């Protein structure tokens, strides 16, 4: 495996970004020069946008929620679910995606650092609600406990990602860190591969083009996650079938 012993894939953390979701047909702001359904980031994905026009922001996320539900996990997601089935709690995904496709593919150890489209929380009491439990068709949804305004459980621009302490621990104890479908531009996630490498992990990148943090990868594969991951994981599973992982 070009300097990365396949038998050493025993504690694996995978960081995924928009690229793997794009292969399931999910779009992002970056696809169209910062515009999405004719909305600018600053009009729908910041705390001040929500304060200014919560109806517009909820319209936007309601549509994204339905789009995510209508999408299906692809072969890249499935390969990562296969890895978790084998490694169990020695396998974790950290994802920048909010569409829930990793969980739907079968992964359980998923840190959704930018939140999730299928949840929201109360701006007054903080209570979390599943979108499926609220009246999403109303112009604005309200908390069943305190009647406060609900907001999407999405980490907006200018907000701090979820679970950074958990992420830090995962990165430090893995021996293989795989980055899938991110351009290595958005921090803090763009810094994770460097942190993993400095903690002693081997690093693999998979993306349509070389990411900005290319120099921290021991091995880089240019292409789609759905084309590359299934082959890599199949080879690894074949190896684990006849060798003990060490
Ligand atoms: Zn409440």
PDB file of N, CA, C and O in Angstrom, residues 11-15 84 88-94 107-111 166 170 173:
ATOM      1  N   UNK A  11      -6.924   1.429  13.900  1.00  0.00           N
ATOM      2  CA  UNK A  11      -7.689   2.487  14.577  1.00  0.00           C
ATOM      3  C   UNK A  11      -7.876   3.596  13.557  1.00  0.00           C
ATOM      4  O   UNK A  11      -6.988   4.402  13.323  1.00  0.00           O
ATOM      5  N   UNK A  12      -9.024   3.597  12.951  1.00  0.00           N
ATOM      6  CA  UNK A  12      -9.221   4.425  11.764  1.00  0.00           C
ATOM      7  C   UNK A  12     -10.220   5.549  12.037  1.00  0.00           C
ATOM      8  O   UNK A  12     -11.283   5.320  12.628  1.00  0.00           O
ATOM      9  N   UNK A  13      -9.836   6.745  11.636  1.00  0.00           N
ATOM     10  CA  UNK A  13     -10.764   7.877  11.662  1.00  0.00           C
ATOM     11  C   UNK A  13     -10.852   8.425  10.239  1.00  0.00           C
ATOM     12  O   UNK A  13      -9.842   8.587   9.563  1.00  0.00           O
ATOM     13  N   UNK A  14     -12.073   8.680   9.800  1.00  0.00           N
ATOM     14  CA  UNK A  14     -12.299   9.212   8.455  1.00  0.00           C
ATOM     15  C   UNK A  14     -12.982  10.573   8.576  1.00  0.00           C
ATOM     16  O   UNK A  14     -13.998  10.698   9.259  1.00  0.00           O
ATOM     17  N   UNK A  15     -12.401  11.573   7.941  1.00  0.00           N
ATOM     18  CA  UNK A  15     -13.036  12.883   7.850  1.00  0.00           C
ATOM     19  C   UNK A  15     -13.700  12.982   6.489  1.00  0.00           C
ATOM     20  O   UNK A  15     -13.044  12.771   5.461  1.00  0.00           O
ATOM     21  N   UNK A  84     -16.615   0.061   9.489  1.00  0.00           N
ATOM     22  CA  UNK A  84     -17.070   0.121  10.891  1.00  0.00           C
ATOM     23  C   UNK A  84     -17.558  -1.247  11.369  1.00  0.00           C
ATOM     24  O   UNK A  84     -17.329  -1.624  12.519  1.00  0.00           O
ATOM     25  N   UNK A  88     -15.497  -1.919  14.408  1.00  0.00           N
ATOM     26  CA  UNK A  88     -16.404  -1.522  15.503  1.00  0.00           C
ATOM     27  C   UNK A  88     -15.958  -0.198  16.138  1.00  0.00           C
ATOM     28  O   UNK A  88     -15.855   0.787  15.430  1.00  0.00           O
ATOM     29  N   UNK A  89     -15.668  -0.185  17.439  1.00  0.00           N
ATOM     30  CA  UNK A  89     -15.371   1.101  18.081  1.00  0.00           C
ATOM     31  C   UNK A  89     -13.956   1.618  17.826  1.00  0.00           C
ATOM     32  O   UNK A  89     -13.553   2.643  18.385  1.00  0.00           O
ATOM     33  N   UNK A  90     -13.222   0.902  16.970  1.00  0.00           N
ATOM     34  CA  UNK A  90     -11.944   1.446  16.513  1.00  0.00           C
ATOM     35  C   UNK A  90     -12.103   2.158  15.162  1.00  0.00           C
ATOM     36  O   UNK A  90     -11.128   2.393  14.450  1.00  0.00           O
ATOM     37  N   UNK A  91     -13.340   2.466  14.825  1.00  0.00           N
ATOM     38  CA  UNK A  91     -13.609   3.195  13.583  1.00  0.00           C
ATOM     39  C   UNK A  91     -14.575   4.348  13.864  1.00  0.00           C
ATOM     40  O   UNK A  91     -15.614   4.157  14.494  1.00  0.00           O
ATOM     41  N   UNK A  92     -14.217   5.520  13.405  1.00  0.00           N
ATOM     42  CA  UNK A  92     -15.088   6.685  13.601  1.00  0.00           C
ATOM     43  C   UNK A  92     -15.084   7.558  12.346  1.00  0.00           C
ATOM     44  O   UNK A  92     -14.057   7.694  11.686  1.00  0.00           O
ATOM     45  N   UNK A  93     -16.218   8.154  12.100  1.00  0.00           N
ATOM     46  CA  UNK A  93     -16.308   9.156  11.033  1.00  0.00           C
ATOM     47  C   UNK A  93     -16.521  10.518  11.678  1.00  0.00           C
ATOM     48  O   UNK A  93     -17.343  10.665  12.592  1.00  0.00           O
ATOM     49  N   UNK A  94     -15.753  11.491  11.218  1.00  0.00           N
ATOM     50  CA  UNK A  94     -16.016  12.887  11.540  1.00  0.00           C
ATOM     51  C   UNK A  94     -16.524  13.491  10.239  1.00  0.00           C
ATOM     52  O   UNK A  94     -15.827  13.417   9.216  1.00  0.00           O
ATOM     53  N   UNK A 107     -23.418   3.467   9.422  1.00  0.00           N
ATOM     54  CA  UNK A 107     -22.425   3.861  10.429  1.00  0.00           C
ATOM     55  C   UNK A 107     -23.095   4.389  11.688  1.00  0.00           C
ATOM     56  O   UNK A 107     -24.098   5.103  11.622  1.00  0.00           O
ATOM     57  N   UNK A 108     -22.523   4.019  12.840  1.00  0.00           N
ATOM     58  CA  UNK A 108     -23.039   4.497  14.122  1.00  0.00           C
ATOM     59  C   UNK A 108     -22.083   5.489  14.768  1.00  0.00           C
ATOM     60  O   UNK A 108     -22.517   6.416  15.449  1.00  0.00           O
ATOM     61  N   UNK A 109     -20.781   5.270  14.590  1.00  0.00           N
ATOM     62  CA  UNK A 109     -19.790   6.152  15.213  1.00  0.00           C
ATOM     63  C   UNK A 109     -19.522   7.352  14.300  1.00  0.00           C
ATOM     64  O   UNK A 109     -18.527   7.403  13.585  1.00  0.00           O
ATOM     65  N   UNK A 110     -20.468   8.281  14.328  1.00  0.00           N
ATOM     66  CA  UNK A 110     -20.386   9.434  13.440  1.00  0.00           C
ATOM     67  C   UNK A 110     -20.446  10.716  14.265  1.00  0.00           C
ATOM     68  O   UNK A 110     -21.391  10.910  15.036  1.00  0.00           O
ATOM     69  N   UNK A 111     -19.432  11.544  14.130  1.00  0.00           N
ATOM     70  CA  UNK A 111     -19.441  12.863  14.761  1.00  0.00           C
ATOM     71  C   UNK A 111     -19.854  13.876  13.685  1.00  0.00           C
ATOM     72  O   UNK A 111     -19.134  14.054  12.701  1.00  0.00           O
ATOM     73  N   UNK A 166     -14.139  15.848  21.437  1.00  0.00           N
ATOM     74  CA  UNK A 166     -14.195  14.437  21.017  1.00  0.00           C
ATOM     75  C   UNK A 166     -13.322  14.235  19.777  1.00  0.00           C
ATOM     76  O   UNK A 166     -12.558  13.278  19.671  1.00  0.00           O
ATOM     77  N   UNK A 170     -10.155  11.650  19.163  1.00  0.00           N
ATOM     78  CA  UNK A 170     -10.170  10.650  18.087  1.00  0.00           C
ATOM     79  C   UNK A 170      -8.939  10.783  17.197  1.00  0.00           C
ATOM     80  O   UNK A 170      -8.310   9.789  16.827  1.00  0.00           O
ATOM     81  N   UNK A 173      -5.703   9.388  18.797  1.00  0.00           N
ATOM     82  CA  UNK A 173      -5.505   7.956  19.058  1.00  0.00           C
ATOM     83  C   UNK A 173      -5.623   7.070  17.802  1.00  0.00           C
ATOM     84  O   UNK A 173      -5.416   5.872  17.896  1.00  0.00           O
TER      85      UNK A 173
END
